[in-house]
Amino acid sequence: MYDTLMERRARLLGPMYKQFYQTPFAPVRGEGVWVTDHAGKRYLDAYNNVPHVGHCHPRVVEAASRQIATFNSNTRYPSELIVDYAERLAETMPDPLKVCMFVCSGTEANELAWRIAMANSGGDGALVTKSAFHGNSTIIGALDSSTLPAERLQDWVATVPAPEHRGVGDRTPKLTASAYTGQYRQAIAGLAHRGHRPAALFACPVFASDGLYSPPAGYLDEAMAEVRKTGALIISDEVQSALGRAGTDFWGFQHAGIVPDIVTMAKPMGNGLPLAVVVTSRKLVEGFLKTERYFNTFGGNQVVAAAGIAVLDVLRDEKLQENALEIGAYLRRRLALLMERDERIGDVRGTGLFVGVEMVRDRAGNAPAPETARAVIEGLLLRGVLVGITGRGRNLLKIRPPMIFSQENADQLVDTLEKTLAATPR
Ligand SMILES: Cc1ncc(COP(=O)(O)O)c(C=O)c1O
């Protein structure tokens, strides 16, 4: 069945659709942290943040099913559900971030955020971190510093470093806060040299695709002030960090210690349904509407709103942010013990249930080992555990499971990683 599926997929969907793994794997069913594949084999999902509160959570399934059997249209019509959902989201945000606009994907959210930033700032340049991904449209795709080589970035895009740590076990940033700010100053000057003033800084507040970094309290303040001095807005892209994943906080920007002007969110919001949101201030929306208009047919329809509310209910009732904090710390402790026994693990970092395990050639050199990372995720798949890869060097195992991940799940993950490493040639 798998071979036929892959042949049809290649023929009908074309070469854009790549395989995530080399080993045959086509999931057909999910439940909680578990995924079952085409052959009936069960896997522990330690990677997927889309099913944020667990695959097919019964409360989300029930809420969305009930609504799709009742009414589904778009936000042109007033709906209690979407207003209730906006109210619930706004309750989690600081002032003045109280207005919610609905779209269908992270790309669309960032695209709308970009237009709001352009309209309000008068700028037309963008600042992004050095290995960032914010989406796939023409404008937002141009910010893809994780794939595009520096020389292929548009002249209106400039990069700044992520707040990288010094190294193994040392969480001090590589650069002092003022040296870090200096890098922003340089990027802004580079834009000016090319005839652009920044409209926005886009940043993932846990710097996930840069390699997963948590800056110390206050570290980003000076750099953010430098951005704001130019009139640019700060956009926190919460597509990966939203809804308690960082454990310490509900939103990634709170974890990073900043208050952005615009917050964008997508992947986990609807537990698999296309629910994406831009949250900002009334003033910025009004500024945008002086010259622009926006309408999104499917954005925030009644079914996704019902799912979104159920996700927030489950997070609260099952105390999943607290779970992320506790289980994430436990997982990192166990991984750190494994690191002591295996030189190929260069670092274990992250926050809450967003964990990175850095694969290196040897601890002393700390050179990235992307081929080991690849072999490890394939080996984990064979042993029934799903993990991804991220980071500038493509050598960071990306562990970002559904938020219901338990201590027992963490044990299974680490034990399987240990077995996989033992079977992976050095
Ligand atoms: C941080 C971040 N922003 C934006 C996006 C784009 O989201 P979407 O695929 O829903 O357009 C992604 C997708 O991986 C992402 O990781």
Tab-separated table of C-alpha atoms and ligand atoms in Angstrom:
chain	number	residue	atom	x	y	z
A	1	MET	CA	0.000	0.000	0.000
A	2	TYR	CA	2.841	2.375	0.916
A	3	ASP	CA	4.633	2.016	-2.427
A	4	THR	CA	1.420	2.642	-4.345
A	5	LEU	CA	0.672	5.700	-2.216
A	6	MET	CA	4.158	7.109	-2.795
A	7	GLU	CA	3.954	6.484	-6.531
A	8	ARG	CA	0.540	8.210	-6.745
A	9	ARG	CA	1.701	11.053	-4.513
A	10	ALA	CA	4.778	11.687	-6.665
A	11	ARG	CA	2.699	11.501	-9.847
A	12	LEU	CA	-0.282	13.558	-8.713
A	13	LEU	CA	1.197	16.038	-6.221
A	14	GLY	CA	4.489	16.444	-8.017
A	15	PRO	CA	8.074	17.004	-6.909
A	16	MET	CA	7.248	19.713	-4.336
A	17	TYR	CA	6.105	17.015	-1.899
A	18	LYS	CA	9.197	15.645	-0.216
A	19	GLN	CA	9.493	12.768	2.184
A	20	PHE	CA	10.161	13.720	5.777
A	21	TYR	CA	11.804	10.356	6.477
A	22	GLN	CA	13.673	7.902	4.260
A	23	THR	CA	11.931	5.007	6.009
A	24	PRO	CA	8.334	4.394	4.866
A	25	PHE	CA	5.974	6.257	7.175
A	26	ALA	CA	2.403	7.339	6.464
A	27	PRO	CA	0.414	8.112	9.600
A	28	VAL	CA	-3.279	7.318	9.437
A	29	ARG	CA	-4.529	7.702	13.014
A	30	GLY	CA	-3.702	9.785	16.083
A	31	GLU	CA	-4.736	9.662	19.714
A	32	GLY	CA	-3.146	11.794	22.417
A	33	VAL	CA	0.639	11.484	22.021
A	34	TRP	CA	0.296	8.414	19.807
A	35	VAL	CA	0.290	8.070	16.049
A	36	THR	CA	-0.439	4.874	14.096
A	37	ASP	CA	0.997	4.384	10.619
A	38	HIS	CA	-0.241	2.685	7.462
A	39	ALA	CA	1.106	-0.668	8.655
A	40	GLY	CA	-0.548	-0.478	12.078
A	41	LYS	CA	2.685	0.397	13.942
A	42	ARG	CA	2.332	2.833	16.848
A	43	TYR	CA	4.695	5.784	17.425
A	44	LEU	CA	5.260	8.192	20.280
A	45	ASP	CA	4.872	11.679	18.824
A	46	ALA	CA	7.599	13.888	20.274
A	47	TYR	CA	7.554	16.343	17.393
A	48	ASN	CA	4.153	17.665	16.418
A	49	ASN	CA	2.936	20.943	17.834
A	50	VAL	CA	-0.098	21.160	15.570
A	51	PRO	CA	-2.081	18.683	17.735
A	52	HIS	CA	-1.223	20.948	20.654
A	53	VAL	CA	-3.460	19.331	23.270
A	54	GLY	CA	-3.022	15.854	21.773
A	55	HIS	CA	-4.082	14.156	18.565
A	56	CYS	CA	-7.864	14.041	18.153
A	57	HIS	CA	-8.553	15.431	21.626
A	58	PRO	CA	-12.178	14.418	22.277
A	59	ARG	CA	-13.212	17.885	23.473
A	60	VAL	CA	-11.824	19.554	20.347
A	61	VAL	CA	-13.337	16.880	18.106
A	62	GLU	CA	-16.702	17.290	19.815
A	63	ALA	CA	-16.687	21.112	19.636
A	64	ALA	CA	-15.674	21.235	15.969
A	65	SER	CA	-18.046	18.398	14.961
A	66	ARG	CA	-20.985	20.018	16.737
A	67	GLN	CA	-20.293	23.328	15.023
A	68	ILE	CA	-19.809	21.924	11.536
A	69	ALA	CA	-23.167	20.207	11.909
A	70	THR	CA	-24.736	23.508	13.009
A	71	PHE	CA	-23.360	26.357	10.890
A	72	ASN	CA	-20.102	27.274	9.180
A	73	SER	CA	-19.428	30.357	7.113
A	74	ASN	CA	-17.119	33.337	7.485
A	75	THR	CA	-16.485	36.356	9.657
A	76	ARG	CA	-18.483	38.706	7.455
A	77	TYR	CA	-21.396	37.651	9.651
A	78	PRO	CA	-21.379	38.403	13.363
A	79	SER	CA	-20.786	35.274	15.414
A	80	GLU	CA	-20.856	34.760	19.145
A	81	LEU	CA	-18.193	32.068	18.836
A	82	ILE	CA	-15.483	34.175	17.232
A	83	VAL	CA	-16.145	37.053	19.615
A	84	ASP	CA	-15.956	34.668	22.586
A	85	TYR	CA	-12.705	33.274	21.249
A	86	ALA	CA	-11.232	36.755	20.693
A	87	GLU	CA	-12.234	37.656	24.249
A	88	ARG	CA	-10.473	34.583	25.614
A	89	LEU	CA	-7.302	35.320	23.609
A	90	ALA	CA	-7.308	38.997	24.562
A	91	GLU	CA	-7.510	38.030	28.259
A	92	THR	CA	-4.098	36.370	27.870
A	93	MET	CA	-2.486	39.452	26.282
A	94	PRO	CA	-1.074	42.593	27.877
A	95	ASP	CA	-2.388	46.036	26.959
A	96	PRO	CA	-2.674	47.328	24.268
A	97	LEU	CA	-2.706	43.968	22.413
A	98	LYS	CA	-6.444	43.442	22.511
A	99	VAL	CA	-7.699	43.313	18.911
A	100	CYS	CA	-7.789	39.957	17.077
A	101	MET	CA	-7.931	39.467	13.312
A	102	PHE	CA	-8.411	36.019	11.850
A	103	VAL	CA	-6.620	34.278	8.992
A	104	CYS	CA	-5.874	30.644	8.072
A	105	SER	CA	-2.116	30.117	8.298
A	106	GLY	CA	1.085	31.428	9.825
A	107	THR	CA	2.074	32.858	6.464
A	108	GLU	CA	-1.180	34.801	6.193
A	109	ALA	CA	-0.835	36.051	9.754
A	110	ASN	CA	2.689	37.323	9.086
A	111	GLU	CA	1.648	38.791	5.741
A	112	LEU	CA	-1.134	40.787	7.427
A	113	ALA	CA	1.240	41.800	10.234
A	114	TRP	CA	3.716	43.012	7.620
A	115	ARG	CA	1.061	45.118	5.904
A	116	ILE	CA	0.015	46.623	9.249
A	117	ALA	CA	3.668	47.392	10.006
A	118	MET	CA	4.287	48.983	6.607
A	119	ALA	CA	1.143	51.108	6.801
A	120	ASN	CA	1.877	52.370	10.298
A	121	SER	CA	5.647	52.795	10.179
A	122	GLY	CA	6.081	54.157	6.673
A	123	GLY	CA	9.100	51.865	6.416
A	124	ASP	CA	9.615	49.131	3.839
A	125	GLY	CA	12.513	47.101	5.238
A	126	ALA	CA	12.457	43.975	7.372
A	127	LEU	CA	14.748	42.687	10.089
A	128	VAL	CA	14.856	38.947	10.749
A	129	THR	CA	17.163	36.638	12.640
A	130	LYS	CA	19.869	34.801	10.713
A	131	SER	CA	18.083	31.482	10.390
A	132	ALA	CA	14.428	32.435	10.419
A	133	PHE	CA	11.335	31.045	8.748
A	134	HIS	CA	8.061	32.971	8.855
A	135	GLY	CA	6.101	31.580	5.913
A	136	ASN	CA	5.898	30.966	2.208
A	137	SER	CA	4.233	33.883	0.355
A	138	THR	CA	6.241	36.163	-1.936
A	139	ILE	CA	6.859	38.754	0.782
A	140	ILE	CA	7.108	36.499	3.824
A	141	GLY	CA	9.040	33.854	1.867
A	142	ALA	CA	11.624	36.562	1.116
A	143	LEU	CA	12.377	36.589	4.855
A	144	ASP	CA	13.409	32.911	4.807
A	145	SER	CA	16.981	33.345	5.997
A	146	SER	CA	16.998	29.677	7.052
A	147	THR	CA	17.024	28.592	3.393
A	148	LEU	CA	18.109	31.574	1.291
A	149	PRO	CA	21.839	32.236	1.259
A	150	ALA	CA	22.705	35.755	2.488
A	151	GLU	CA	23.471	36.944	-1.050
A	152	ARG	CA	19.990	35.971	-2.224
A	153	LEU	CA	18.155	37.991	0.408
A	154	GLN	CA	16.351	41.032	-1.035
A	155	ASP	CA	17.947	44.425	-0.383
A	156	TRP	CA	15.017	45.318	1.901
A	157	VAL	CA	15.823	42.408	4.248
A	158	ALA	CA	18.588	42.529	6.858
A	159	THR	CA	19.531	39.865	9.386
A	160	VAL	CA	20.394	40.074	13.062
A	161	PRO	CA	21.785	37.267	15.218
A	162	ALA	CA	19.687	35.175	17.564
A	163	PRO	CA	20.764	35.529	21.221
A	164	GLU	CA	23.015	32.471	21.064
A	165	HIS	CA	24.431	30.948	24.224
A	166	ARG	CA	28.131	30.707	24.805
A	167	GLY	CA	28.157	26.953	24.767
A	168	VAL	CA	27.648	23.698	26.605
A	169	GLY	CA	26.102	24.260	29.983
A	170	ASP	CA	26.788	27.990	29.737
A	171	ARG	CA	23.593	29.901	29.153
A	172	THR	CA	25.321	33.295	29.084
A	173	PRO	CA	24.745	34.953	25.711
A	174	LYS	CA	27.736	35.011	23.356
A	175	LEU	CA	27.450	38.779	22.995
A	176	THR	CA	26.915	41.339	25.736
A	177	ALA	CA	23.560	43.121	25.447
A	178	SER	CA	25.244	46.208	24.018
A	179	ALA	CA	27.300	44.205	21.495
A	180	TYR	CA	24.078	42.433	20.547
A	181	THR	CA	22.364	45.796	20.057
A	182	GLY	CA	25.340	46.863	17.949
A	183	GLN	CA	24.445	44.073	15.499
A	184	TYR	CA	20.937	45.530	15.173
A	185	ARG	CA	22.398	48.988	14.618
A	186	GLN	CA	24.579	47.568	11.858
A	187	ALA	CA	21.657	45.791	10.198
A	188	ILE	CA	19.559	48.973	10.318
A	189	ALA	CA	22.465	50.984	8.876
A	190	GLY	CA	22.820	48.353	6.112
A	191	LEU	CA	19.164	48.799	5.212
A	192	ALA	CA	19.574	52.591	5.198
A	193	HIS	CA	22.576	52.236	2.913
A	194	ARG	CA	20.371	50.289	0.489
A	195	GLY	CA	17.617	52.923	0.679
A	196	HIS	CA	15.283	51.240	3.205
A	197	ARG	CA	13.986	52.027	6.650
A	198	PRO	CA	12.691	49.059	8.653
A	199	ALA	CA	8.948	48.541	8.948
A	200	ALA	CA	9.260	45.565	11.259
A	201	LEU	CA	11.391	43.097	13.099
A	202	PHE	CA	10.008	39.563	12.803
A	203	ALA	CA	11.213	37.229	15.527
A	204	CYS	CA	10.278	33.849	16.900
A	205	PRO	CA	10.553	34.570	20.631
A	206	VAL	CA	12.232	31.230	21.382
A	207	PHE	CA	14.415	31.563	18.269
A	208	ALA	CA	13.455	28.020	17.281
A	209	SER	CA	14.805	27.753	13.756
A	210	ASP	CA	17.942	29.653	14.782
A	211	GLY	CA	18.685	26.888	17.287
A	212	LEU	CA	16.333	27.467	20.250
A	213	TYR	CA	17.609	30.154	22.619
A	214	SER	CA	16.166	31.800	25.718
A	215	PRO	CA	17.785	35.176	26.385
A	216	PRO	CA	18.210	36.226	30.033
A	217	ALA	CA	15.730	38.753	31.484
A	218	GLY	CA	16.210	42.231	30.036
A	219	TYR	CA	18.787	41.097	27.472
A	220	LEU	CA	16.689	42.080	24.461
A	221	ASP	CA	15.508	45.456	25.814
A	222	GLU	CA	18.235	47.596	24.296
A	223	ALA	CA	17.998	45.908	20.885
A	224	MET	CA	14.199	46.297	20.854
A	225	ALA	CA	14.566	49.987	21.737
A	226	GLU	CA	16.949	50.352	18.807
A	227	VAL	CA	14.331	48.836	16.467
A	228	ARG	CA	11.589	51.085	17.840
A	229	LYS	CA	13.798	54.177	17.449
A	230	THR	CA	13.521	53.717	13.675
A	231	GLY	CA	9.709	53.669	13.858
A	232	ALA	CA	9.617	49.920	13.068
A	233	LEU	CA	7.216	47.543	14.822
A	234	ILE	CA	8.137	44.383	16.668
A	235	ILE	CA	6.301	41.268	15.504
A	236	SER	CA	6.411	38.206	17.719
A	237	ASP	CA	5.838	35.136	15.563
A	238	GLU	CA	4.271	32.665	17.989
A	239	VAL	CA	3.589	29.988	15.400
A	240	GLN	CA	5.839	27.599	17.328
A	241	SER	CA	5.903	29.085	20.814
A	242	ALA	CA	2.224	29.835	21.521
A	243	LEU	CA	-0.137	28.534	24.178
A	244	GLY	CA	2.110	27.657	27.076
A	245	ARG	CA	4.712	25.661	25.192
A	246	ALA	CA	7.570	27.589	26.831
A	247	GLY	CA	6.250	26.360	30.176
A	248	THR	CA	7.283	29.498	32.030
A	249	ASP	CA	4.727	31.641	30.197
A	250	PHE	CA	1.652	31.404	28.046
A	251	TRP	CA	3.265	33.310	25.163
A	252	GLY	CA	6.809	33.146	23.862
A	253	PHE	CA	7.196	36.925	23.974
A	254	GLN	CA	6.595	36.828	27.746
A	255	HIS	CA	9.298	34.175	28.007
A	256	ALA	CA	11.653	36.436	25.998
A	257	GLY	CA	10.734	39.397	28.220
A	258	ILE	CA	9.427	41.700	25.496
A	259	VAL	CA	6.105	43.336	24.664
A	260	PRO	CA	5.692	43.271	20.882
A	261	ASP	CA	3.450	45.503	18.782
A	262	ILE	CA	1.934	42.603	16.887
A	263	VAL	CA	1.609	38.920	17.767
A	264	THR	CA	1.030	36.276	15.082
A	265	MET	CA	-0.046	32.696	15.773
A	266	ALA	CA	-1.148	29.648	13.801
A	267	LYS	CA	-0.082	25.977	13.958
A	268	PRO	CA	-1.291	24.903	17.430
A	269	MET	CA	-4.285	27.230	17.771
A	270	GLY	CA	-6.966	24.943	16.278
A	271	ASN	CA	-5.307	21.627	17.184
A	272	GLY	CA	-5.048	20.819	13.479
A	273	LEU	CA	-7.748	23.062	12.038
A	274	PRO	CA	-6.549	26.132	10.099
A	275	LEU	CA	-6.948	28.777	12.765
A	276	ALA	CA	-4.465	31.661	12.689
A	277	VAL	CA	-4.621	35.051	14.351
A	278	VAL	CA	-3.004	38.479	14.340
A	279	VAL	CA	-3.322	40.261	17.673
A	280	THR	CA	-2.397	43.911	17.932
A	281	SER	CA	-3.600	47.274	19.230
A	282	ARG	CA	-6.696	49.119	18.044
A	283	LYS	CA	-4.484	52.082	17.108
A	284	LEU	CA	-2.388	50.026	14.690
A	285	VAL	CA	-5.472	48.476	13.068
A	286	GLU	CA	-6.951	51.947	12.621
A	287	GLY	CA	-3.668	53.161	11.133
A	288	PHE	CA	-3.717	50.241	8.696
A	289	LEU	CA	-7.318	50.898	7.641
A	290	LYS	CA	-6.542	54.497	6.665
A	291	THR	CA	-5.073	53.212	3.418
A	292	GLU	CA	-5.764	49.472	3.270
A	293	ARG	CA	-8.527	46.928	3.540
A	294	TYR	CA	-8.502	43.252	4.381
A	295	PHE	CA	-10.932	40.365	4.187
A	296	ASN	CA	-10.282	36.663	4.622
A	297	THR	CA	-13.089	34.263	3.641
A	298	PHE	CA	-12.165	31.299	5.815
A	299	GLY	CA	-10.293	33.205	8.526
A	300	GLY	CA	-11.893	32.552	11.894
A	301	ASN	CA	-14.910	30.638	10.641
A	302	GLN	CA	-17.283	29.203	13.233
A	303	VAL	CA	-15.799	25.693	13.192
A	304	VAL	CA	-12.226	26.800	13.820
A	305	ALA	CA	-13.422	29.253	16.478
A	306	ALA	CA	-15.204	26.400	18.286
A	307	ALA	CA	-12.028	24.320	18.078
A	308	GLY	CA	-9.924	27.271	19.306
A	309	ILE	CA	-12.114	27.737	22.365
A	310	ALA	CA	-11.937	24.012	23.128
A	311	VAL	CA	-8.127	24.133	22.894
A	312	LEU	CA	-8.016	26.974	25.440
A	313	ASP	CA	-10.439	25.082	27.701
A	314	VAL	CA	-8.332	21.919	27.587
A	315	LEU	CA	-5.112	23.851	28.251
A	316	ARG	CA	-6.706	25.394	31.347
A	317	ASP	CA	-8.528	22.308	32.647
A	318	GLU	CA	-5.650	19.879	32.096
A	319	LYS	CA	-3.070	22.423	33.351
A	320	LEU	CA	-0.948	21.877	30.279
A	321	GLN	CA	1.324	24.906	30.627
A	322	GLU	CA	2.287	23.596	34.068
A	323	ASN	CA	2.783	20.156	32.518
A	324	ALA	CA	5.089	21.654	29.880
A	325	LEU	CA	7.169	23.324	32.573
A	326	GLU	CA	7.464	20.205	34.719
A	327	ILE	CA	7.878	17.516	32.060
A	328	GLY	CA	10.120	19.733	29.929
A	329	ALA	CA	12.498	20.212	32.870
A	330	TYR	CA	12.425	16.480	33.648
A	331	LEU	CA	13.138	15.635	30.015
A	332	ARG	CA	16.079	18.042	29.848
A	333	ARG	CA	17.490	16.599	33.102
A	334	ARG	CA	17.355	13.076	31.695
A	335	LEU	CA	18.848	14.210	28.369
A	336	ALA	CA	21.650	16.018	30.210
A	337	LEU	CA	22.539	12.722	31.927
A	338	LEU	CA	22.647	11.033	28.549
A	339	MET	CA	24.870	13.847	27.282
A	340	GLU	CA	27.391	13.037	30.023
A	341	ARG	CA	27.659	9.534	28.572
A	342	ASP	CA	27.720	10.443	24.884
A	343	GLU	CA	30.133	12.966	23.374
A	344	ARG	CA	27.961	13.324	20.289
A	345	ILE	CA	25.449	15.332	22.284
A	346	GLY	CA	26.902	18.828	22.370
A	347	ASP	CA	24.113	20.534	24.280
A	348	VAL	CA	20.603	20.091	25.603
A	349	ARG	CA	18.545	23.265	25.719
A	350	GLY	CA	15.131	24.789	25.329
A	351	THR	CA	12.230	25.722	27.522
A	352	GLY	CA	9.085	23.873	28.554
A	353	LEU	CA	8.108	21.278	26.006
A	354	PHE	CA	10.362	22.752	23.349
A	355	VAL	CA	13.658	20.932	23.651
A	356	GLY	CA	16.752	20.895	21.446
A	357	VAL	CA	19.452	18.225	21.509
A	358	GLU	CA	22.510	19.386	19.616
A	359	MET	CA	24.420	16.716	17.719
A	360	VAL	CA	28.141	17.475	17.305
A	361	ARG	CA	31.230	15.691	15.989
A	362	ASP	CA	32.867	15.827	19.395
A	363	ARG	CA	32.374	17.952	22.472
A	364	ALA	CA	35.756	19.684	22.259
A	365	GLY	CA	35.317	20.922	18.675
A	366	ASN	CA	31.562	21.337	18.911
A	367	ALA	CA	31.321	21.119	15.095
A	368	PRO	CA	27.747	20.443	13.941
A	369	ALA	CA	26.989	16.843	12.934
A	370	PRO	CA	23.900	17.098	10.698
A	371	GLU	CA	24.459	13.566	9.341
A	372	THR	CA	24.307	12.148	12.892
A	373	ALA	CA	21.114	14.126	13.559
A	374	ARG	CA	19.576	12.680	10.352
A	375	ALA	CA	20.630	9.130	11.259
A	376	VAL	CA	19.234	9.589	14.766
A	377	ILE	CA	15.768	10.738	13.672
A	378	GLU	CA	15.580	7.810	11.216
A	379	GLY	CA	16.717	5.445	13.984
A	380	LEU	CA	14.126	6.897	16.355
A	381	LEU	CA	11.430	6.398	13.730
A	382	LEU	CA	12.411	2.739	13.330
A	383	ARG	CA	12.125	2.382	17.115
A	384	GLY	CA	8.737	4.098	17.217
A	385	VAL	CA	9.467	7.727	18.179
A	386	LEU	CA	8.895	10.849	16.062
A	387	VAL	CA	11.431	13.689	16.414
A	388	GLY	CA	12.400	16.458	13.947
A	389	ILE	CA	15.478	18.541	13.095
A	390	THR	CA	16.074	22.284	13.227
A	391	GLY	CA	18.823	24.856	13.776
A	392	ARG	CA	21.283	26.710	11.555
A	393	GLY	CA	23.544	23.677	11.293
A	394	ARG	CA	20.580	21.274	10.809
A	395	ASN	CA	22.018	19.366	13.757
A	396	LEU	CA	19.506	20.119	16.512
A	397	LEU	CA	17.029	17.345	17.321
A	398	LYS	CA	13.731	19.155	17.632
A	399	ILE	CA	11.541	17.795	20.405
A	400	ARG	CA	8.208	19.610	20.464
A	401	PRO	CA	5.532	17.113	21.453
A	402	PRO	CA	1.846	17.593	22.169
A	403	MET	CA	1.468	19.363	25.521
A	404	ILE	CA	0.065	16.273	27.259
A	405	PHE	CA	3.481	14.567	27.087
A	406	SER	CA	4.001	12.684	30.353
A	407	GLN	CA	7.008	11.631	32.427
A	408	GLU	CA	6.553	8.106	31.117
A	409	ASN	CA	6.598	9.455	27.544
A	410	ALA	CA	9.780	11.415	28.348
A	411	ASP	CA	11.388	8.227	29.708
A	412	GLN	CA	10.447	6.305	26.574
A	413	LEU	CA	11.908	9.070	24.405
A	414	VAL	CA	15.244	9.219	26.255
A	415	ASP	CA	15.590	5.424	26.515
A	416	THR	CA	14.896	5.089	22.792
A	417	LEU	CA	17.354	7.877	21.993
A	418	GLU	CA	20.014	6.067	24.018
A	419	LYS	CA	19.391	2.803	22.122
A	420	THR	CA	19.400	4.690	18.819
A	421	LEU	CA	22.692	6.421	19.593
A	422	ALA	CA	24.230	3.080	20.565
A	423	ALA	CA	23.235	1.731	17.145
A	424	THR	CA	24.402	4.831	15.227
A	425	PRO	CA	27.980	4.616	13.943
A	426	ARG	CA	30.266	7.266	15.376
B	1	LIG	C1	7.786	30.348	13.087
B	1	LIG	C2	6.906	30.076	11.899
B	1	LIG	N1	6.218	31.090	11.354
B	1	LIG	C3	5.398	30.902	10.302
B	1	LIG	C4	5.255	29.661	9.726
B	1	LIG	C5	4.339	29.490	8.544
B	1	LIG	O1	3.148	28.917	8.945
B	1	LIG	P1	2.165	28.244	7.879
B	1	LIG	O2	2.844	27.009	7.349
B	1	LIG	O3	0.926	27.957	8.668
B	1	LIG	O4	1.932	29.250	6.800
B	1	LIG	C6	5.947	28.566	10.261
B	1	LIG	C7	5.769	27.221	9.663
B	1	LIG	O5	6.527	26.311	9.877
B	1	LIG	C8	6.789	28.776	11.384
B	1	LIG	O6	7.461	27.775	11.939
